[in-house]
Short mmCIF file of C-alpha atoms in Angstrom, two decimals:
data_model
loop_
_atom_site.label_atom_id
_atom_site.label_comp_id
_atom_site.label_asym_id
_atom_site.label_seq_id
_atom_site.Cartn_x
_atom_site.Cartn_y
_atom_site.Cartn_z
CA MET R 149 83.89 86.08 82.77
CA ASN R 150 82.23 89.24 81.46
CA PRO R 151 84.35 91.49 79.24
CA ILE R 152 85.93 94.51 80.87
CA GLN R 153 83.84 97.68 80.42
CA THR R 154 85.29 101.11 79.68
CA LYS R 155 83.35 103.31 82.09
CA SER R 156 85.38 106.50 81.84
CA ILE R 157 87.95 108.15 79.60
CA MET R 158 90.39 110.79 80.79
CA ILE R 159 92.41 112.98 78.46
CA GLN R 160 95.34 114.41 80.40
CA ASN R 161 98.25 116.77 79.90
CA LEU R 162 101.10 116.46 82.41
CA CYS R 163 102.53 119.86 81.55
CA VAL R 164 102.57 121.64 84.94
CA PRO R 165 105.55 121.11 87.26
CA CYS R 166 105.12 119.96 90.85
CA CYS R 167 107.04 121.74 93.62
CA ASN R 168 107.38 118.55 95.71
CA ARG R 169 109.20 115.25 95.29
CA CYS R 170 106.95 112.98 97.36
CA ARG R 171 108.33 109.56 98.25
CA TYR R 172 105.31 107.71 96.85
CA CYS R 173 104.59 109.85 93.79
CA LEU R 174 102.25 107.93 91.48
CA LEU R 175 103.71 109.79 88.50
CA SER R 176 107.37 109.40 89.58
CA TRP R 177 107.90 113.15 89.18
CA ASP R 178 111.57 113.79 88.37
CA GLY R 179 111.49 117.49 87.53
CA LYS R 180 110.79 117.00 83.82
CA ALA R 181 107.21 117.43 82.61
CA VAL R 182 106.26 114.97 79.87
CA GLY R 183 103.17 116.85 78.70
CA THR R 184 102.65 119.02 75.67
CA GLU R 185 101.80 122.66 74.95
CA TRP R 186 98.66 123.75 76.84
CA GLU R 187 96.56 125.38 74.11
CA ARG R 188 97.29 122.55 71.72
CA SER R 189 96.13 119.99 74.30
CA VAL R 190 92.93 121.92 75.04
CA THR R 191 92.04 122.08 71.34
CA LEU R 192 92.55 118.34 70.91
CA ALA R 193 90.80 117.44 74.18
CA GLU R 194 87.74 119.48 73.21
CA ARG R 195 87.54 117.71 69.84
CA TYR R 196 87.95 114.28 71.43
CA ILE R 197 85.32 115.01 74.09
CA ASN R 198 82.79 116.09 71.46
CA GLU R 199 83.51 113.04 69.31
CA LEU R 200 83.22 110.67 72.24
CA LYS R 201 79.84 112.07 73.23
CA GLU R 202 78.64 110.48 70.00
CA ALA R 203 80.93 107.45 69.79
CA ARG R 204 80.91 106.42 73.49
CA PRO R 205 77.83 108.06 75.05
CA ASP R 206 77.89 105.69 78.05
CA ALA R 207 81.43 106.66 79.07
CA ASP R 208 82.24 109.58 81.33
CA VAL R 209 84.82 111.69 79.46
CA SER R 210 86.97 114.36 81.09
CA PHE R 211 90.10 116.48 80.68
CA SER R 212 92.72 117.02 83.38
CA PHE R 213 96.20 118.37 83.86
CA GLY R 214 99.14 117.80 86.23
CA TYR R 215 101.66 117.11 87.75
CA SER R 216 100.25 119.76 90.11
CA MET R 217 97.58 122.44 89.91
CA GLU R 218 100.20 125.21 89.81
CA HIS R 219 99.20 126.26 86.28
CA PRO R 220 100.78 129.59 85.24
CA ASP R 221 97.27 130.93 84.56
CA LEU R 222 95.19 128.88 86.98
CA ARG R 223 92.07 131.01 86.62
CA LYS R 224 92.03 130.51 82.86
CA ALA R 225 92.79 126.79 83.28
CA ILE R 226 89.81 126.38 85.63
CA GLN R 227 87.59 128.15 83.12
CA VAL R 228 88.75 125.70 80.44
CA LEU R 229 88.09 122.75 82.76
CA ARG R 230 84.61 124.06 83.51
CA ARG R 231 83.84 124.52 79.82
CA LEU R 232 84.93 120.94 79.15
CA GLY R 233 82.92 119.56 82.07
CA SER R 234 85.93 118.38 84.08
CA PRO R 235 85.48 117.39 87.75
CA MET R 236 88.64 119.41 88.42
CA ALA R 237 86.56 122.54 87.90
CA ARG R 238 84.81 121.72 91.19
CA PHE R 239 87.34 119.72 93.22
CA LEU R 240 90.98 120.79 93.34
CA GLN R 241 93.95 118.88 94.73
CA CYS R 242 96.27 121.41 96.39
CA ASP R 243 99.52 119.45 96.84
CA GLY R 244 102.87 120.48 95.37
CA MET R 245 101.95 124.12 94.82
CA ALA R 246 104.32 127.09 94.94
CA MET R 247 105.28 128.74 98.21
CA ARG R 248 102.92 131.55 99.22
CA ASP R 249 102.68 133.82 102.21
CA GLU R 250 99.39 134.42 104.06
CA THR R 251 98.30 137.25 101.75
CA GLN R 252 99.05 135.23 98.63
CA CYS R 253 97.21 132.20 100.03
CA GLN R 254 94.18 134.36 100.75
CA LYS R 255 94.25 135.76 97.23
CA LEU R 256 94.50 132.24 95.78
CA MET R 257 91.54 130.98 97.80
CA GLN R 258 89.37 133.93 96.86
CA MET R 259 90.12 133.32 93.19
CA LEU R 260 89.27 129.63 93.50
CA LYS R 261 86.00 130.47 95.22
CA ASP R 262 85.15 133.06 92.57
CA GLU R 263 85.78 130.46 89.86
CA GLY R 264 83.34 127.99 91.39
CA ILE R 265 85.71 125.50 93.05
CA GLU R 266 83.53 123.73 95.61
CA GLU R 267 86.09 121.74 97.58
CA LEU R 268 89.83 121.49 98.07
CA ASN R 269 91.94 118.56 99.22
CA PHE R 270 95.33 118.49 100.90
CA THR R 271 97.57 115.50 101.62
CA VAL R 272 99.48 115.64 104.91
CA TYR R 273 102.16 113.01 105.51
CA GLY R 274 102.78 113.59 109.21
CA LEU R 275 103.89 116.29 111.59
CA ARG R 276 106.02 119.17 110.31
CA GLU R 277 109.51 117.64 110.12
CA TYR R 278 108.35 114.25 108.84
CA HIS R 279 105.93 115.76 106.33
CA ASP R 280 108.60 118.00 104.82
CA ARG R 281 111.02 115.07 104.45
CA PHE R 282 108.36 112.88 102.85
CA ALA R 283 107.26 115.66 100.48
CA GLY R 284 110.86 116.54 99.63
CA ARG R 285 110.47 120.25 100.41
CA LYS R 286 111.21 122.22 103.55
CA GLY R 287 108.31 124.45 104.53
CA ASP R 288 105.63 122.43 102.75
CA PHE R 289 103.81 121.54 105.98
CA ASP R 290 103.48 125.19 106.95
CA LEU R 291 102.35 126.09 103.42
CA LEU R 292 99.52 123.55 103.58
CA PHE R 293 98.31 124.96 106.88
CA ARG R 294 98.50 128.53 105.53
CA MET R 295 96.34 127.45 102.60
CA MET R 296 93.92 125.64 104.93
CA GLU R 297 93.62 128.74 107.10
CA ALA R 298 92.98 130.90 104.04
CA ALA R 299 90.41 128.41 102.75
CA HIS R 300 88.65 128.42 106.12
CA LYS R 301 88.54 132.23 106.18
CA THR R 302 87.21 132.30 102.63
CA GLY R 303 84.50 129.77 103.40
CA MET R 304 85.99 127.10 101.13
CA ALA R 305 85.28 123.50 102.15
CA PHE R 306 88.32 121.26 102.30
CA SER R 307 89.30 117.76 103.26
CA THR R 308 92.66 116.19 104.05
CA GLY R 309 94.08 112.77 103.30
CA VAL R 310 96.70 111.18 105.55
CA PRO R 311 98.85 108.27 104.33
CA ILE R 312 99.70 106.06 107.28
CA THR R 313 102.85 103.95 107.61
CA LYS R 314 105.02 102.39 110.28
CA GLU R 315 107.05 105.61 110.31
CA ASN R 316 104.30 108.10 111.14
CA ILE R 317 101.69 106.04 113.00
CA ARG R 318 102.69 107.32 116.44
CA ASP R 319 102.03 110.90 115.32
CA ILE R 320 98.63 110.26 113.72
CA ASP R 321 96.49 111.25 116.69
CA GLU R 322 98.27 114.58 117.14
CA LEU R 323 98.06 115.22 113.40
CA ILE R 324 94.33 114.45 113.25
CA GLU R 325 93.74 116.95 116.06
CA LEU R 326 95.70 119.63 114.17
CA LEU R 327 93.67 118.99 111.01
CA LYS R 328 90.36 119.16 112.90
CA ASN R 329 91.40 122.48 114.43
CA ALA R 330 92.37 123.75 110.97
CA GLY R 331 88.81 123.08 109.75
CA SER R 332 89.19 119.90 107.69
CA HIS R 333 85.74 118.34 107.42
CA THR R 334 87.22 114.87 107.05
CA SER R 335 90.71 113.35 107.29
CA PRO R 336 90.58 109.72 106.20
CA LEU R 337 93.68 107.59 106.63
CA PHE R 338 94.96 105.61 103.67
CA ILE R 339 97.77 103.14 103.10
CA PRO R 340 100.15 104.17 100.31
CA HIS R 341 100.17 102.21 97.05
CA GLU R 342 103.20 100.56 95.42
CA GLU R 343 102.77 102.32 92.08
CA GLY R 344 105.25 104.88 90.83
CA ARG R 345 107.78 105.57 93.59
CA GLY R 346 105.46 103.85 96.06
CA LYS R 347 107.32 100.60 95.42
CA ASN R 348 110.05 101.94 97.71
CA LEU R 349 107.69 102.06 100.72
CA ARG R 350 107.03 98.35 101.10
CA HIS R 351 109.30 98.13 104.17
CA ILE R 352 107.11 100.63 106.04
CA ARG R 353 103.72 99.24 104.94
CA LEU R 354 101.36 99.03 107.88
CA GLU R 355 100.63 95.64 109.46
CA GLN R 356 97.65 94.46 111.48
CA GLN R 357 99.53 94.61 114.79
CA ASP R 358 100.44 98.26 114.20
CA LEU R 359 96.79 99.29 114.41
CA SER R 360 96.84 98.85 118.18
CA MET R 361 98.82 102.10 118.36
CA LEU R 362 95.85 104.08 117.00
CA SER R 363 93.24 105.71 119.19
CA PRO R 364 89.61 104.67 118.54
CA GLU R 365 89.03 107.94 116.66
CA ALA R 366 92.03 107.46 114.39
CA PHE R 367 91.20 103.78 113.88
CA SER R 368 87.72 104.80 112.66
CA LEU R 369 89.35 106.90 109.91
CA LEU R 370 90.91 103.83 108.25
CA ASN R 371 88.32 102.00 106.16
CA LYS R 372 88.72 98.34 107.11
CA THR R 373 86.35 97.19 104.38
CA ILE R 374 88.91 98.54 101.87
CA TYR R 375 92.13 97.79 103.74
CA LYS R 376 92.62 94.23 104.92
CA THR R 377 95.58 92.01 105.64
CA GLU R 378 96.99 89.89 102.84
CA SER R 379 95.80 86.85 104.79
CA GLU R 380 92.25 88.19 105.02
CA TRP R 381 92.11 88.85 101.30
CA LEU R 382 93.50 85.44 100.40
CA HIS R 383 91.04 83.63 102.65
CA SER R 384 88.11 85.62 101.32
CA PRO R 385 85.52 83.39 99.62
CA ALA R 386 84.82 85.85 96.80
CA PRO R 387 87.40 85.77 93.97
CA PHE R 388 88.90 89.09 92.94
CA GLN R 389 87.57 90.45 89.68
CA GLU R 390 87.94 93.87 88.06
CA SER R 391 85.06 94.56 85.71
CA ASN R 392 85.51 98.23 84.78
CA ARG R 393 88.31 100.43 83.54
CA LEU R 394 89.35 104.03 83.10
CA ILE R 395 91.13 104.72 79.83
CA ILE R 396 93.82 107.42 80.03
CA ILE R 397 94.95 109.27 76.93
CA SER R 398 98.08 111.14 77.97
CA LEU R 399 98.95 113.96 75.58
CA ARG R 400 102.74 114.20 75.45
CA ALA R 401 105.36 115.97 73.41
CA ASP R 402 106.26 112.62 71.85
CA ASN R 403 102.72 111.60 70.78
CA ILE R 404 100.67 114.75 70.21
CA ASP R 405 101.32 114.74 66.45
CA ASN R 406 100.00 111.19 66.21
CA TYR R 407 96.92 111.89 68.32
CA GLU R 408 96.02 114.96 66.27
CA LYS R 409 95.83 112.74 63.18
CA LYS R 410 93.41 110.32 64.86
CA ASN R 411 89.75 110.50 65.72
CA ALA R 412 88.89 110.03 69.37
CA LEU R 413 87.35 106.59 68.98
CA SER R 414 90.44 105.12 67.29
CA ALA R 415 92.64 106.63 70.03
CA VAL R 416 90.50 105.03 72.75
CA GLU R 417 90.38 101.67 70.97
CA GLU R 418 94.16 101.73 70.61
CA VAL R 419 94.60 102.15 74.38
CA GLU R 420 91.92 99.54 75.11
CA ALA R 421 93.94 97.07 73.01
CA LEU R 422 97.07 97.90 75.03
CA ASP R 423 95.11 97.31 78.24
CA GLU R 424 93.90 93.90 77.07
CA GLU R 425 97.34 92.84 75.85
CA TYR R 426 98.89 93.80 79.19
CA TYR R 427 96.42 91.94 81.40
CA ALA R 428 96.33 88.88 79.11
CA ALA R 429 100.01 88.36 79.94
CA PHE R 430 99.19 87.57 83.58
CA PRO R 431 97.48 84.59 85.17
CA PRO R 432 94.26 85.32 87.08
CA PHE R 433 94.57 86.82 90.55
CA GLU R 434 93.88 83.46 92.21
CA GLU R 435 96.80 81.81 90.41
CA LEU R 436 99.14 84.69 91.19
CA ALA R 437 98.08 84.43 94.83
CA LYS R 438 99.04 80.75 94.92
CA GLN R 439 102.50 81.61 93.56
CA TYR R 440 103.26 84.77 95.50
CA GLY R 441 100.72 85.10 98.27
CA ASP R 442 101.53 84.93 101.95
CA TYR R 443 98.47 83.24 103.41
CA GLU R 444 99.53 84.32 106.89
CA GLY R 445 100.55 87.80 105.76
CA THR R 446 99.74 90.68 108.11
CA ARG R 447 100.53 93.61 105.80
CA LEU R 448 97.48 95.73 104.96
CA TYR R 449 96.46 96.28 101.33
CA ARG R 450 93.62 97.34 99.15
CA ILE R 451 92.80 94.37 96.96
CA ARG R 452 93.83 96.14 93.75
CA ASP R 453 97.17 97.06 95.37
CA LEU R 454 97.76 93.44 96.30
CA TYR R 455 97.02 92.40 92.72
CA TYR R 456 99.47 95.04 91.50
CA HIS R 457 102.09 93.71 93.94
CA TYR R 458 101.70 90.16 92.60
CA ARG R 459 101.93 91.36 88.99
CA ARG R 460 105.20 93.13 89.75
CA LEU R 461 106.62 89.90 91.15
CA PHE R 462 105.41 87.92 88.14
CA LEU R 463 106.94 90.45 85.73
CA ALA R 464 110.29 90.24 87.50
CA ASP R 465 110.30 86.43 87.57
CA HIS R 466 109.39 86.05 83.92
CA LYS R 467 111.35 89.07 82.63
CA LEU R 468 108.39 90.19 80.55
CA ASP R 469 108.83 93.25 78.35
CA LEU R 470 105.32 94.73 78.31
CA TYR R 471 103.98 98.17 77.58
CA ASP R 472 103.01 99.27 81.07
CA VAL R 473 99.42 100.50 80.98
CA THR R 474 99.61 101.18 84.73
CA ASP R 475 102.27 103.90 84.26
CA GLU R 476 100.01 106.94 84.33
CA ARG R 477 102.61 109.19 82.76
CA GLN R 478 101.70 107.60 79.45
CA SER R 479 98.49 106.48 77.80
CA GLY R 480 97.10 103.48 79.61
CA SER R 481 94.33 102.31 81.90
CA ARG R 482 93.21 101.83 85.47
CA ARG R 483 91.03 98.80 86.15
CA TYR R 484 88.64 98.60 89.07
#
């Protein structure tokens, strides 16, 4: 087996609150930001990026912030992202932002256009009532459509993502029509992960038989080369293998002092060691599948989500106390 390759490195600061409490939040947002002071993080990120251009020239290095894009000085933040070469300076995720009326949405979109944002993305969980419950905020559905309308008027391109479950599948066709009319250039369907709070959605994970409720148009928006049943994955002749990884250096109030004392290469190597220690604790995917797999299973997964599901079961059975490199609130990794 070839060694895992670090293809990209992301330095992040989770310092900006999110206005939603989505049921599948990857970052398990609980109202308390774990990040550190903004200017301090920018100074360190810029140093690390410059050092890594020399130390890891083959890796794509970037800086990002979260939990949402509702930075108190978003224009300045975008300018920083652009200076540091971040993809976020071109593509902005617009979920969990503050309530705005039509005029305020228009002003926001004009600013984003002026600052060179090329595309926006919105996540819509269903029709109005269901979306607001899923997002944990009344009025969020209407806010998203106000922002889409403002983006359309401003000439800003935008796409929408739609998580699909047993709960909202009957509303998907109506929702897709609404998004098309709003001007979304694409609205792919995706099946929620089990990471973060997503572990609580297993009971509504889509199954193969549910797909018959979709129209041909909606069915075409779910990528069946990515999403397959557990049975299909387990009977696939090609073994599952992740060969690349993203290293995440999460700048937090509880580690910023330590990171400021390090050079970028030592910080990356430290997280790479955590990644390798974590994955070495698990048997290969094929062995986990033999222990936990349902070879007749009809639930739909991405292959990496199925692997994550099996690892969770293995951890629980063996009561392992591991540093969780998959918890993206802290420094860690994402293999692919």
